Amino acid sequence: MEELDLAGLVRRIRAGDAVAWAALTARYTNLLWSVARGLGMGDADAADAVQTAWLRLVEKIDDIRDPDRLGSWLATVVRRECHNIRRRAARVEPGEPDGPDGWESIGAVTDPLDDRLLRDERDAALWRAFAGLRPDCQRLLRVLMADPQPSYAEVSAALDMAIGSIGPTRQRCLACLRGLLDENLFEPPPNAKHSGQGARGR
Amino acid sequence: MNRDDHPESDLLGAYRRIAAIVDPPPADVLAAARAAFLTRDLDGAIAVLVADSRASVGYQPVRAEPDQAQGHWLLTFEGGGIRADLEVGEDAAGLRLLGLLSGTAEGDCELEQAGVRRPVEVDALGRFVVAGVSHGPIRLRCRAADGTRVTTAWVTI
């Protein structure tokens, strides 16, 4: 994917150019959706979180100082909104999850994911293996699956994670994933939290 | 084409392709993102969120017997010469907003959500109730006493 000229887009958007706005949303909506999914949001909540980020940006477009960090800014808004949305159902401490676990204390992200749409059995096996990963790995990898591929700065903003730890964590998570795949390529992962998930609809 | 040169990139690339099939952003999310531009308001002032009982700013968190089913919370916006206090509650019909406005001109206030604006009936003391509101981003659009149009910042309820 060629890099967008974000500064140019922001200039055009400020001048009222809806085409530039559409280009921006086309570039980042997939990332924002991936972040909301990575953080375990269902369809409606993920849609709200993503929409809120875009509405906020419309509101703040004249105040954006560093257009190159727009993706990170949007990802941060979505992360915070996801947490706000989560709190409207459950009573938890104010503020973002903190302490040693942070977002780690939030459950796995596989619930909304479904392999029914995958015709290729190998793809379905890959997806089931993903569901067997630890929640922190699922979160990170789901965000890294965003298309176009996010920068580490964007991932860092999306998951409130140090940039330096993304590479090593990603390597560790992909290694786990390979382990799961080698272990049992065509069976649902044995200790998956949602063990029925992979088999649904089959 | 891909700036990712890690050896695992093939595997991640396969997952990116699968995610595009299994869990892409729905078309209505993409359409809503494009439509968000229509909410751009060039001349209105913005009343920003100054307190949110869900966050650790502004209010002491309400810890006394919160009812999970009710899940109400308080939001305060200030700016453009107005102040808007909102209490969000939930009942069988959906969300209910109890509001208190100050600094606004009489009448001429509306609630905006998903591209729809509905008039809000504000009484002489600046109070209003809106029932049956759906979850999602909302904002209020009012007129300050001096005639300036003021919108609150978006907030997802």
Tab-separated table of C-alpha atoms in Angstrom:
chain	number	residue	atom	x	y	z
A	1	MET	CA	0.000	0.000	0.000
A	2	GLU	CA	1.455	3.310	-0.946
A	3	GLU	CA	1.817	5.800	1.841
A	4	LEU	CA	-0.795	8.490	1.979
A	5	ASP	CA	0.255	12.099	2.143
A	6	LEU	CA	-1.463	12.640	5.476
A	7	ALA	CA	-0.498	16.286	5.801
A	8	GLY	CA	-1.942	16.955	2.350
A	9	LEU	CA	-5.115	15.045	3.172
A	10	VAL	CA	-5.606	16.938	6.400
A	11	ARG	CA	-5.143	20.234	4.567
A	12	ARG	CA	-7.779	19.232	2.019
A	13	ILE	CA	-10.158	17.984	4.695
A	14	ARG	CA	-9.858	21.285	6.547
A	15	ALA	CA	-10.813	22.993	3.327
A	16	GLY	CA	-13.944	20.848	3.165
A	17	ASP	CA	-12.818	18.175	0.707
A	18	ALA	CA	-15.068	15.148	1.278
A	19	VAL	CA	-12.993	13.039	-1.136
A	20	ALA	CA	-9.935	13.523	1.057
A	21	TRP	CA	-12.023	12.551	4.075
A	22	ALA	CA	-13.216	9.400	2.316
A	23	ALA	CA	-9.596	8.501	1.493
A	24	LEU	CA	-8.658	8.880	5.134
A	25	THR	CA	-11.518	6.696	6.331
A	26	ALA	CA	-10.655	4.096	3.690
A	27	ARG	CA	-7.103	4.027	5.000
A	28	TYR	CA	-7.828	3.684	8.707
A	29	THR	CA	-11.248	2.124	9.295
A	30	ASN	CA	-9.853	-1.376	8.949
A	31	LEU	CA	-7.203	-0.638	11.581
A	32	LEU	CA	-9.754	0.872	13.956
A	33	TRP	CA	-12.058	-2.087	13.492
A	34	SER	CA	-9.153	-4.465	14.143
A	35	VAL	CA	-8.308	-2.580	17.337
A	36	ALA	CA	-11.886	-2.766	18.607
A	37	ARG	CA	-12.039	-6.465	17.734
A	38	GLY	CA	-8.661	-7.071	19.295
A	39	LEU	CA	-10.020	-5.499	22.472
A	40	GLY	CA	-12.919	-7.932	22.436
A	41	MET	CA	-15.784	-5.720	21.260
A	42	GLY	CA	-18.849	-7.269	19.630
A	43	ASP	CA	-20.261	-5.920	16.364
A	44	ALA	CA	-22.382	-3.076	17.730
A	45	ASP	CA	-19.836	-1.915	20.287
A	46	ALA	CA	-16.973	-2.059	17.824
A	47	ALA	CA	-19.053	-0.013	15.374
A	48	ASP	CA	-19.758	2.600	18.071
A	49	ALA	CA	-16.124	2.851	19.094
A	50	VAL	CA	-14.948	3.269	15.494
A	51	GLN	CA	-17.655	5.795	14.690
A	52	THR	CA	-16.855	7.830	17.783
A	53	ALA	CA	-13.227	8.058	16.711
A	54	TRP	CA	-14.226	9.420	13.302
A	55	LEU	CA	-16.687	11.899	14.788
A	56	ARG	CA	-14.002	13.100	17.219
A	57	LEU	CA	-11.598	13.576	14.361
A	58	VAL	CA	-14.117	15.683	12.443
A	59	GLU	CA	-14.472	17.775	15.561
A	60	LYS	CA	-10.699	18.135	16.054
A	61	ILE	CA	-9.484	18.252	12.474
A	62	ASP	CA	-8.465	21.900	12.741
A	63	ASP	CA	-6.397	21.161	15.839
A	64	ILE	CA	-4.350	18.239	14.502
A	65	ARG	CA	-0.723	19.326	14.734
A	66	ASP	CA	1.069	16.251	13.516
A	67	PRO	CA	-0.868	14.567	10.716
A	68	ASP	CA	1.674	11.755	10.522
A	69	ARG	CA	0.480	10.564	13.901
A	70	LEU	CA	-3.175	10.539	12.914
A	71	GLY	CA	-3.371	6.736	12.877
A	72	SER	CA	-1.995	6.560	16.407
A	73	TRP	CA	-4.387	9.267	17.542
A	74	LEU	CA	-7.376	7.428	16.085
A	75	ALA	CA	-6.220	4.113	17.549
A	76	THR	CA	-5.915	5.731	20.976
A	77	VAL	CA	-9.446	7.127	20.756
A	78	VAL	CA	-10.805	3.704	19.831
A	79	ARG	CA	-8.928	1.997	22.675
A	80	ARG	CA	-10.333	4.462	25.203
A	81	GLU	CA	-13.831	4.202	23.784
A	82	CYS	CA	-13.683	0.422	23.956
A	83	HIS	CA	-12.850	0.674	27.592
A	84	ASN	CA	-15.627	3.201	28.243
A	85	ILE	CA	-18.094	0.946	26.471
A	86	ARG	CA	-16.957	-2.040	28.473
A	87	ARG	CA	-17.581	-0.130	31.672
A	88	ARG	CA	-21.164	0.607	30.836
A	89	ALA	CA	-21.969	-3.058	31.312
A	90	ALA	CA	-19.614	-4.051	34.065
A	91	ARG	CA	-18.701	-2.142	37.146
A	92	VAL	CA	-14.972	-1.786	37.196
A	93	GLU	CA	-12.485	0.721	38.517
A	94	PRO	CA	-12.494	4.094	36.791
A	95	GLY	CA	-9.785	4.763	34.251
A	96	GLU	CA	-8.126	2.310	31.942
A	97	PRO	CA	-7.221	-1.074	33.296
A	98	ASP	CA	-3.899	-0.737	35.027
A	99	GLY	CA	-1.772	-2.726	37.384
A	100	PRO	CA	0.503	-5.519	36.265
A	101	ASP	CA	-2.065	-6.987	33.922
A	102	GLY	CA	-3.773	-3.946	32.405
A	103	TRP	CA	-5.752	-5.050	29.405
A	104	GLU	CA	-4.431	-8.544	30.138
A	105	SER	CA	-7.223	-8.971	32.649
A	106	ILE	CA	-9.761	-8.642	29.865
A	107	GLY	CA	-10.812	-11.908	28.295
A	108	ALA	CA	-9.962	-13.476	24.998
A	109	VAL	CA	-11.001	-11.841	21.774
A	110	THR	CA	-12.206	-14.783	19.780
A	111	ASP	CA	-15.898	-14.527	20.537
A	112	PRO	CA	-16.952	-12.530	17.506
A	113	LEU	CA	-14.687	-14.488	15.228
A	114	ASP	CA	-16.095	-17.248	13.202
A	115	ASP	CA	-14.579	-19.556	10.631
A	116	ARG	CA	-17.800	-20.424	8.829
A	117	LEU	CA	-16.839	-18.128	5.985
A	118	LEU	CA	-13.604	-19.943	5.349
A	119	ARG	CA	-13.904	-22.427	2.516
A	120	ASP	CA	-10.295	-23.444	2.712
A	121	GLU	CA	-9.795	-26.026	5.446
A	122	ARG	CA	-6.248	-24.860	5.990
A	123	ASP	CA	-7.452	-21.305	6.592
A	124	ALA	CA	-10.067	-22.617	9.015
A	125	ALA	CA	-7.348	-24.517	10.866
A	126	LEU	CA	-5.238	-21.363	11.049
A	127	TRP	CA	-8.154	-19.440	12.450
A	128	ARG	CA	-8.891	-22.118	15.049
A	129	ALA	CA	-5.259	-22.101	16.108
A	130	PHE	CA	-5.516	-18.364	16.622
A	131	ALA	CA	-8.432	-18.945	19.006
A	132	GLY	CA	-6.158	-21.150	21.104
A	133	LEU	CA	-3.644	-18.381	21.740
A	134	ARG	CA	-3.399	-16.501	24.997
A	135	PRO	CA	-5.553	-13.368	25.069
A	136	ASP	CA	-2.579	-10.987	24.960
A	137	CYS	CA	-1.288	-12.700	21.818
A	138	GLN	CA	-4.730	-12.640	20.230
A	139	ARG	CA	-5.006	-8.939	20.930
A	140	LEU	CA	-1.651	-8.076	19.447
A	141	LEU	CA	-1.970	-10.315	16.411
A	142	ARG	CA	-5.516	-9.174	15.682
A	143	VAL	CA	-4.274	-5.583	15.536
A	144	LEU	CA	-1.285	-6.610	13.414
A	145	MET	CA	-3.737	-8.255	10.995
A	146	ALA	CA	-5.125	-4.827	10.144
A	147	ASP	CA	-4.979	-4.020	6.458
A	148	PRO	CA	-2.960	-2.071	5.491
A	149	GLN	CA	-0.441	-3.279	7.997
A	150	PRO	CA	-0.217	-0.853	10.934
A	151	SER	CA	2.978	0.827	12.040
A	152	TYR	CA	4.367	-0.129	15.426
A	153	ALA	CA	3.524	3.390	16.612
A	154	GLU	CA	-0.110	2.715	15.749
A	155	VAL	CA	-0.037	-0.690	17.441
A	156	SER	CA	1.553	0.906	20.482
A	157	ALA	CA	-1.260	3.462	20.649
A	158	ALA	CA	-3.922	0.839	20.032
A	159	LEU	CA	-2.812	-1.450	22.836
A	160	ASP	CA	-1.078	1.016	25.140
A	161	MET	CA	2.057	-1.021	24.754
A	162	ALA	CA	5.697	0.098	24.570
A	163	ILE	CA	6.901	0.177	20.960
A	164	GLY	CA	10.019	-1.773	21.945
A	165	SER	CA	8.022	-4.687	23.266
A	166	ILE	CA	5.873	-5.146	20.165
A	167	GLY	CA	8.501	-6.928	18.051
A	168	PRO	CA	9.532	-9.450	20.727
A	169	THR	CA	5.924	-10.092	21.797
A	170	ARG	CA	4.906	-10.591	18.213
A	171	GLN	CA	7.711	-13.085	17.700
A	172	ARG	CA	6.730	-14.981	20.829
A	173	CYS	CA	3.057	-15.026	19.835
A	174	LEU	CA	3.784	-16.204	16.316
A	175	ALA	CA	6.012	-18.928	17.755
A	176	CYS	CA	3.109	-20.057	19.973
A	177	LEU	CA	0.890	-20.030	16.957
A	178	ARG	CA	3.315	-22.207	15.011
A	179	GLY	CA	3.406	-24.582	17.957
A	180	LEU	CA	-0.360	-24.856	17.950
A	181	LEU	CA	-0.388	-25.407	14.219
A	182	ASP	CA	2.309	-28.124	14.324
A	183	GLU	CA	0.597	-29.800	17.208
A	184	ASN	CA	-2.742	-30.199	15.637
A	185	LEU	CA	-3.286	-28.671	12.282
A	186	PHE	CA	-6.790	-29.805	11.652
A	187	GLU	CA	-8.309	-30.128	15.091
A	188	PRO	CA	-9.708	-27.397	17.289
A	189	PRO	CA	-7.041	-26.315	19.800
A	190	PRO	CA	-7.307	-28.532	22.903
A	191	ASN	CA	-7.222	-25.898	25.633
A	192	ALA	CA	-8.951	-23.078	23.824
A	193	LYS	CA	-11.092	-20.938	26.070
A	194	HIS	CA	-13.878	-21.079	23.539
A	195	SER	CA	-13.364	-24.605	22.436
A	196	GLY	CA	-16.701	-24.807	20.657
A	197	GLN	CA	-15.920	-21.747	18.611
A	198	GLY	CA	-13.808	-23.315	15.922
A	199	ALA	CA	-16.275	-26.104	15.276
A	200	ARG	CA	-19.320	-23.893	15.040
A	201	GLY	CA	-21.257	-24.179	11.836
A	202	ARG	CA	-19.271	-27.064	10.548
B	1	MET	CA	4.971	-4.038	-1.488
B	2	ASN	CA	5.132	-5.086	2.116
B	3	ARG	CA	7.448	-3.261	4.470
B	4	ASP	CA	7.369	-6.285	6.707
B	5	ASP	CA	10.499	-8.342	6.214
B	6	HIS	CA	10.230	-10.587	9.247
B	7	PRO	CA	10.371	-14.317	8.539
B	8	GLU	CA	6.952	-14.750	10.181
B	9	SER	CA	5.412	-12.276	7.795
B	10	ASP	CA	4.044	-15.054	5.598
B	11	LEU	CA	2.075	-16.406	8.501
B	12	LEU	CA	0.855	-12.982	9.534
B	13	GLY	CA	0.044	-12.244	5.918
B	14	ALA	CA	-2.114	-15.378	5.807
B	15	TYR	CA	-3.927	-14.194	8.905
B	16	ARG	CA	-4.416	-10.742	7.411
B	17	ARG	CA	-6.026	-12.375	4.403
B	18	ILE	CA	-8.233	-14.549	6.628
B	19	ALA	CA	-9.285	-11.594	8.809
B	20	ALA	CA	-10.370	-9.810	5.631
B	21	ILE	CA	-12.723	-12.722	4.954
B	22	VAL	CA	-13.918	-13.538	8.453
B	23	ASP	CA	-13.952	-10.210	10.230
B	24	PRO	CA	-13.741	-7.192	7.919
B	25	PRO	CA	-15.202	-3.839	8.990
B	26	PRO	CA	-18.899	-4.054	8.015
B	27	ALA	CA	-20.074	-1.893	5.136
B	28	ASP	CA	-22.218	0.252	7.430
B	29	VAL	CA	-19.181	1.028	9.585
B	30	LEU	CA	-17.294	2.186	6.503
B	31	ALA	CA	-20.283	4.208	5.319
B	32	ALA	CA	-20.750	5.804	8.737
B	33	ALA	CA	-17.068	6.736	8.776
B	34	ARG	CA	-17.452	8.563	5.462
B	35	ALA	CA	-20.697	10.183	6.604
B	36	ALA	CA	-19.058	11.480	9.780
B	37	PHE	CA	-17.700	14.331	7.674
B	38	LEU	CA	-21.236	15.706	7.383
B	39	THR	CA	-21.169	16.500	11.092
B	40	ARG	CA	-18.450	19.070	10.515
B	41	ASP	CA	-19.511	22.314	12.074
B	42	LEU	CA	-17.433	25.279	11.035
B	43	ASP	CA	-18.968	28.068	13.052
B	44	GLY	CA	-20.303	26.406	16.161
B	45	ALA	CA	-18.427	26.514	19.429
B	46	ILE	CA	-17.711	23.275	21.252
B	47	ALA	CA	-18.630	22.450	24.812
B	48	VAL	CA	-16.033	19.919	25.877
B	49	LEU	CA	-16.485	17.056	28.267
B	50	VAL	CA	-15.145	18.295	31.586
B	51	ALA	CA	-16.361	15.492	33.810
B	52	ASP	CA	-17.348	11.884	33.249
B	53	SER	CA	-18.298	9.678	36.133
B	54	ARG	CA	-16.971	6.695	34.189
B	55	ALA	CA	-13.503	8.172	34.078
B	56	SER	CA	-11.286	9.251	36.914
B	57	VAL	CA	-11.619	12.932	36.044
B	58	GLY	CA	-13.946	15.471	37.530
B	59	TYR	CA	-16.153	13.382	39.728
B	60	GLN	CA	-15.411	11.151	42.616
B	61	PRO	CA	-16.374	7.762	41.319
B	62	VAL	CA	-19.816	6.765	42.440
B	63	ARG	CA	-19.312	3.576	44.380
B	64	ALA	CA	-22.442	3.418	46.485
B	65	GLU	CA	-24.612	0.547	45.367
B	66	PRO	CA	-24.550	1.211	41.647
B	67	ASP	CA	-27.189	-0.845	39.980
B	68	GLN	CA	-25.672	-2.770	37.098
B	69	ALA	CA	-28.926	-2.817	35.180
B	70	GLN	CA	-29.254	0.939	35.590
B	71	GLY	CA	-25.613	1.680	34.876
B	72	HIS	CA	-26.263	5.402	34.857
B	73	TRP	CA	-23.539	7.920	34.771
B	74	LEU	CA	-22.980	11.626	34.788
B	75	LEU	CA	-21.432	13.749	32.092
B	76	THR	CA	-20.708	17.453	32.166
B	77	PHE	CA	-19.865	19.622	29.179
B	78	GLU	CA	-18.679	23.210	29.280
B	79	GLY	CA	-17.761	25.689	26.592
B	80	GLY	CA	-19.129	28.318	24.259
B	81	GLY	CA	-20.849	29.933	27.213
B	82	ILE	CA	-22.982	26.950	28.141
B	83	ARG	CA	-22.853	24.131	30.596
B	84	ALA	CA	-24.720	20.873	30.083
B	85	ASP	CA	-25.071	18.214	32.730
B	86	LEU	CA	-26.339	14.858	31.547
B	87	GLU	CA	-27.316	11.838	33.520
B	88	VAL	CA	-27.518	8.717	31.402
B	89	GLY	CA	-29.784	6.002	32.711
B	90	GLU	CA	-31.154	2.841	31.242
B	91	ASP	CA	-34.653	1.452	31.396
B	92	ALA	CA	-36.720	-1.000	29.415
B	93	ALA	CA	-37.230	1.483	26.563
B	94	GLY	CA	-33.522	2.097	26.110
B	95	LEU	CA	-31.334	4.881	27.399
B	96	ARG	CA	-32.776	7.912	29.112
B	97	LEU	CA	-31.032	11.257	29.277
B	98	LEU	CA	-31.801	13.661	32.081
B	99	GLY	CA	-30.285	17.017	31.305
B	100	LEU	CA	-29.703	20.345	32.914
B	101	LEU	CA	-28.599	23.234	30.720
B	102	SER	CA	-27.339	26.617	31.753
B	103	GLY	CA	-26.247	29.547	29.634
B	104	THR	CA	-28.419	28.467	26.726
B	105	ALA	CA	-31.061	30.453	24.910
B	106	GLU	CA	-34.570	29.182	25.426
B	107	GLY	CA	-35.647	26.418	23.117
B	108	ASP	CA	-33.577	25.584	20.061
B	109	CYS	CA	-31.752	22.567	21.388
B	110	GLU	CA	-31.436	19.214	19.725
B	111	LEU	CA	-29.935	15.802	20.269
B	112	GLU	CA	-27.902	14.418	17.402
B	113	GLN	CA	-27.230	10.728	16.889
B	114	ALA	CA	-26.253	8.776	13.797
B	115	GLY	CA	-27.117	11.640	11.493
B	116	VAL	CA	-30.559	12.162	13.041
B	117	ARG	CA	-31.396	15.267	15.024
B	118	ARG	CA	-34.334	15.387	17.334
B	119	PRO	CA	-35.589	18.455	19.154
B	120	VAL	CA	-35.170	18.503	22.908
B	121	GLU	CA	-37.846	20.128	24.986
B	122	VAL	CA	-36.156	22.194	27.631
B	123	ASP	CA	-38.229	23.620	30.461
B	124	ALA	CA	-37.895	27.103	31.959
B	125	LEU	CA	-35.308	25.854	34.440
B	126	GLY	CA	-33.149	24.348	31.701
B	127	ARG	CA	-34.128	20.771	32.416
B	128	PHE	CA	-35.001	18.125	29.863
B	129	VAL	CA	-35.627	14.415	29.528
B	130	VAL	CA	-35.087	12.343	26.405
B	131	ALA	CA	-36.162	8.712	26.554
B	132	GLY	CA	-35.634	5.823	24.200
B	133	VAL	CA	-32.131	6.798	23.069
B	134	SER	CA	-29.996	4.055	21.493
B	135	HIS	CA	-26.434	3.221	22.388
B	136	GLY	CA	-23.890	5.030	20.265
B	137	PRO	CA	-22.261	8.419	19.866
B	138	ILE	CA	-24.447	11.428	20.696
B	139	ARG	CA	-24.073	15.174	21.021
B	140	LEU	CA	-26.276	18.105	21.925
B	141	ARG	CA	-26.628	21.137	19.695
B	142	CYS	CA	-27.902	24.194	21.469
B	143	ARG	CA	-27.729	27.945	21.192
B	144	ALA	CA	-25.972	29.956	23.856
B	145	ALA	CA	-27.731	32.953	25.404
B	146	ASP	CA	-25.687	35.258	23.132
B	147	GLY	CA	-26.887	33.420	20.030
B	148	THR	CA	-23.746	31.368	19.360
B	149	ARG	CA	-24.451	27.835	18.267
B	150	VAL	CA	-22.751	25.359	20.580
B	151	THR	CA	-22.380	21.628	20.181
B	152	THR	CA	-21.125	19.329	22.879
B	153	ALA	CA	-18.248	17.017	22.096
B	154	TRP	CA	-19.310	13.573	20.930
B	155	VAL	CA	-19.759	11.036	23.632
B	156	THR	CA	-20.629	7.363	23.247
B	157	ILE	CA	-23.441	6.288	25.494
